[in-house]
PDB file of C-alpha atoms in Angstrom:
ATOM      1  CA  GLN A   1     118.147  65.550 179.079  1.00 91.00           C
ATOM      2  CA  VAL A   2     115.732  64.557 176.314  1.00 96.00           C
ATOM      3  CA  GLN A   3     112.716  62.353 176.843  1.00 97.00           C
ATOM      4  CA  LEU A   4     111.326  60.279 173.985  1.00 98.00           C
ATOM      5  CA  VAL A   5     107.849  58.798 174.035  1.00 97.00           C
ATOM      6  CA  GLU A   6     106.736  56.449 171.265  1.00 97.00           C
ATOM      7  CA  SER A   7     103.142  55.691 170.363  1.00 97.00           C
ATOM      8  CA  GLY A   8     101.148  54.011 167.560  1.00 97.00           C
ATOM      9  CA  GLY A   9     102.227  50.430 167.892  1.00 96.00           C
ATOM     10  CA  GLY A  10      99.805  47.561 167.865  1.00 97.00           C
ATOM     11  CA  SER A  11      98.788  44.373 166.074  1.00 98.00           C
ATOM     12  CA  VAL A  12      98.012  44.200 162.386  1.00 98.00           C
ATOM     13  CA  GLN A  13      97.652  41.569 159.710  1.00 98.00           C
ATOM     14  CA  ALA A  14     100.268  41.112 157.023  1.00 98.00           C
ATOM     15  CA  GLY A  15      99.829  43.665 154.272  1.00 98.00           C
ATOM     16  CA  GLY A  16      98.405  46.261 156.691  1.00 98.00           C
ATOM     17  CA  SER A  17      99.786  49.620 157.822  1.00 98.00           C
ATOM     18  CA  LEU A  18     100.694  51.354 161.067  1.00 98.00           C
ATOM     19  CA  ARG A  19     101.980  54.846 161.878  1.00 98.00           C
ATOM     20  CA  LEU A  20     104.393  55.317 164.742  1.00 98.00           C
ATOM     21  CA  SER A  21     105.053  58.623 166.427  1.00 98.00           C
ATOM     22  CA  CYS A  22     107.833  59.698 168.716  1.00 98.00           C
ATOM     23  CA  ASP A  23     107.566  62.890 170.743  1.00 98.00           C
ATOM     24  CA  ALA A  24     110.773  64.481 172.047  1.00 97.00           C
ATOM     25  CA  SER A  25     110.736  66.825 175.018  1.00 95.00           C
ATOM     26  CA  GLY A  26     113.212  68.430 177.337  1.00 95.00           C
ATOM     27  CA  ARG A  27     116.495  69.898 176.120  1.00 92.00           C
ATOM     28  CA  THR A  28     115.931  69.343 172.413  1.00 91.00           C
ATOM     29  CA  PHE A  29     118.065  72.307 171.285  1.00 92.00           C
ATOM     30  CA  GLY A  30     120.772  71.050 168.961  1.00 93.00           C
ATOM     31  CA  MET A  31     118.835  68.155 167.489  1.00 94.00           C
ATOM     32  CA  VAL A  32     120.881  66.547 164.686  1.00 96.00           C
ATOM     33  CA  GLY A  33     118.476  63.775 163.749  1.00 97.00           C
ATOM     34  CA  MET A  34     115.899  61.306 164.916  1.00 98.00           C
ATOM     35  CA  GLY A  35     115.230  57.819 163.861  1.00 98.00           C
ATOM     36  CA  TRP A  36     113.873  54.339 164.517  1.00 98.00           C
ATOM     37  CA  PHE A  37     115.487  51.054 165.392  1.00 98.00           C
ATOM     38  CA  ARG A  38     113.747  47.739 166.075  1.00 98.00           C
ATOM     39  CA  GLN A  39     114.589  44.671 168.132  1.00 98.00           C
ATOM     40  CA  ALA A  40     112.910  41.319 167.800  1.00 96.00           C
ATOM     41  CA  PRO A  41     113.292  38.575 170.432  1.00 92.00           C
ATOM     42  CA  GLY A  42     116.664  36.841 170.109  1.00 94.00           C
ATOM     43  CA  LYS A  43     117.869  39.282 167.484  1.00 95.00           C
ATOM     44  CA  GLU A  44     120.222  42.230 167.441  1.00 96.00           C
ATOM     45  CA  ARG A  45     118.919  45.768 167.289  1.00 97.00           C
ATOM     46  CA  GLU A  46     118.360  46.724 163.673  1.00 98.00           C
ATOM     47  CA  PHE A  47     118.460  50.157 162.071  1.00 98.00           C
ATOM     48  CA  VAL A  48     115.075  51.064 160.467  1.00 98.00           C
ATOM     49  CA  ALA A  49     115.144  54.704 159.380  1.00 98.00           C
ATOM     50  CA  ARG A  50     116.618  58.092 160.176  1.00 98.00           C
ATOM     51  CA  ILE A  51     115.932  61.694 159.309  1.00 98.00           C
ATOM     52  CA  ARG A  52     118.241  64.662 159.593  1.00 97.00           C
ATOM     53  CA  TRP A  53     116.677  67.435 161.529  1.00 96.00           C
ATOM     54  CA  SER A  54     118.111  70.139 159.305  1.00 94.00           C
ATOM     55  CA  GLY A  55     117.278  69.558 155.656  1.00 93.00           C
ATOM     56  CA  GLY A  56     115.188  66.405 156.172  1.00 94.00           C
ATOM     57  CA  SER A  57     117.382  63.914 154.420  1.00 98.00           C
ATOM     58  CA  THR A  58     116.184  60.389 155.054  1.00 98.00           C
ATOM     59  CA  TYR A  59     117.932  57.030 155.303  1.00 98.00           C
ATOM     60  CA  TYR A  60     116.423  53.517 155.477  1.00 98.00           C
ATOM     61  CA  GLY A  61     117.480  50.038 156.314  1.00 98.00           C
ATOM     62  CA  ASP A  62     117.445  47.651 153.338  1.00 98.00           C
ATOM     63  CA  SER A  63     114.660  45.489 154.769  1.00 97.00           C
ATOM     64  CA  VAL A  64     112.197  48.428 154.865  1.00 98.00           C
ATOM     65  CA  LYS A  65     113.085  50.463 151.801  1.00 98.00           C
ATOM     66  CA  GLY A  66     110.049  51.145 149.664  1.00 97.00           C
ATOM     67  CA  ARG A  67     107.619  50.225 152.426  1.00 98.00           C
ATOM     68  CA  PHE A  68     108.355  52.529 155.334  1.00 98.00           C
ATOM     69  CA  SER A  69     108.585  56.320 155.276  1.00 98.00           C
ATOM     70  CA  ILE A  70     110.023  58.597 157.992  1.00 98.00           C
ATOM     71  CA  SER A  71     109.009  62.233 158.445  1.00 98.00           C
ATOM     72  CA  ARG A  72     109.307  64.909 161.082  1.00 97.00           C
ATOM     73  CA  HIS A  73     107.459  67.916 162.436  1.00 96.00           C
ATOM     74  CA  LYS A  74     110.165  70.289 163.648  1.00 93.00           C
ATOM     75  CA  VAL A  75     107.944  72.561 165.662  1.00 94.00           C
ATOM     76  CA  LYS A  76     106.409  69.669 167.536  1.00 95.00           C
ATOM     77  CA  ASN A  77     109.708  67.847 167.858  1.00 96.00           C
ATOM     78  CA  THR A  78     108.001  64.739 166.602  1.00 97.00           C
ATOM     79  CA  VAL A  79     109.162  62.070 164.171  1.00 98.00           C
ATOM     80  CA  TYR A  80     106.797  59.641 162.450  1.00 98.00           C
ATOM     81  CA  LEU A  81     107.235  56.277 160.827  1.00 98.00           C
ATOM     82  CA  GLN A  82     104.638  55.260 158.287  1.00 98.00           C
ATOM     83  CA  MET A  83     104.825  51.570 157.813  1.00 98.00           C
ATOM     84  CA  ASN A  84     103.047  49.980 154.843  1.00 98.00           C
ATOM     85  CA  SER A  85     102.856  46.458 153.446  1.00 98.00           C
ATOM     86  CA  LEU A  86     103.820  45.074 156.833  1.00 98.00           C
ATOM     87  CA  GLU A  87     105.193  41.565 157.020  1.00 97.00           C
ATOM     88  CA  PRO A  88     105.443  39.109 159.955  1.00 97.00           C
ATOM     89  CA  GLU A  89     109.222  39.772 159.845  1.00 96.00           C
ATOM     90  CA  ASP A  90     108.514  43.368 160.879  1.00 98.00           C
ATOM     91  CA  THR A  91     107.343  42.161 164.281  1.00 98.00           C
ATOM     92  CA  ALA A  92     109.532  43.818 166.920  1.00 98.00           C
ATOM     93  CA  VAL A  93     109.776  46.486 169.536  1.00 98.00           C
ATOM     94  CA  TYR A  94     110.370  49.746 167.707  1.00 98.00           C
ATOM     95  CA  LEU A  95     112.621  52.174 169.502  1.00 98.00           C
ATOM     96  CA  CYS A  96     112.916  55.920 168.876  1.00 98.00           C
ATOM     97  CA  ASN A  97     116.348  57.461 168.869  1.00 98.00           C
ATOM     98  CA  ALA A  98     117.507  61.092 168.972  1.00 98.00           C
ATOM     99  CA  VAL A  99     120.988  62.413 168.343  1.00 97.00           C
ATOM    100  CA  LEU A 100     121.962  65.889 169.435  1.00 96.00           C
ATOM    101  CA  VAL A 101     125.162  67.844 169.029  1.00 95.00           C
ATOM    102  CA  GLY A 102     128.041  66.542 171.049  1.00 93.00           C
ATOM    103  CA  ASP A 103     127.120  62.933 170.189  1.00 89.00           C
ATOM    104  CA  GLN A 104     124.332  62.898 172.713  1.00 95.00           C
ATOM    105  CA  ASN A 105     122.196  59.824 172.153  1.00 96.00           C
ATOM    106  CA  TYR A 106     118.770  59.231 173.646  1.00 97.00           C
ATOM    107  CA  TRP A 107     116.352  56.306 173.414  1.00 98.00           C
ATOM    108  CA  GLY A 108     112.695  55.798 174.045  1.00 98.00           C
ATOM    109  CA  GLU A 109     111.311  52.750 175.816  1.00 97.00           C
ATOM    110  CA  GLY A 110     109.830  51.351 172.665  1.00 97.00           C
ATOM    111  CA  THR A 111     106.430  50.360 171.225  1.00 98.00           C
ATOM    112  CA  GLN A 112     105.481  46.862 170.191  1.00 98.00           C
ATOM    113  CA  VAL A 113     104.492  46.108 166.626  1.00 98.00           C
ATOM    114  CA  THR A 114     103.066  42.678 165.914  1.00 98.00           C
ATOM    115  CA  VAL A 115     102.250  41.516 162.369  1.00 98.00           C
ATOM    116  CA  SER A 116     100.317  38.299 161.947  1.00 98.00           C
ATOM    117  CA  SER A 117     100.248  36.178 158.815  1.00 94.00           C
TER     118      SER A 117
END
């Protein structure tokens, strides 16, 4: 089992920045990648960003390209999401995701991000 704990959410005005963190613990051997999704009220879960654990290749959803940046600290088993130029449309619960070998998928409980205009 892998446990994921997100932190760093909060409230910010449009144009501001936040940095989210997700700490993975437990049986993290075989980590393939970690990433972030978000879900706003009444909307489907949306892919935000992902990083491959080996090599560090990154992938972003179209709505956040150029504004968000994902990174990782392999020793700490932590992934970060730097969010800049935040917009009210970015308001959502941000969920951390980890994928391990064997198609094992784990989710955190999420952290709320609220952007006011």
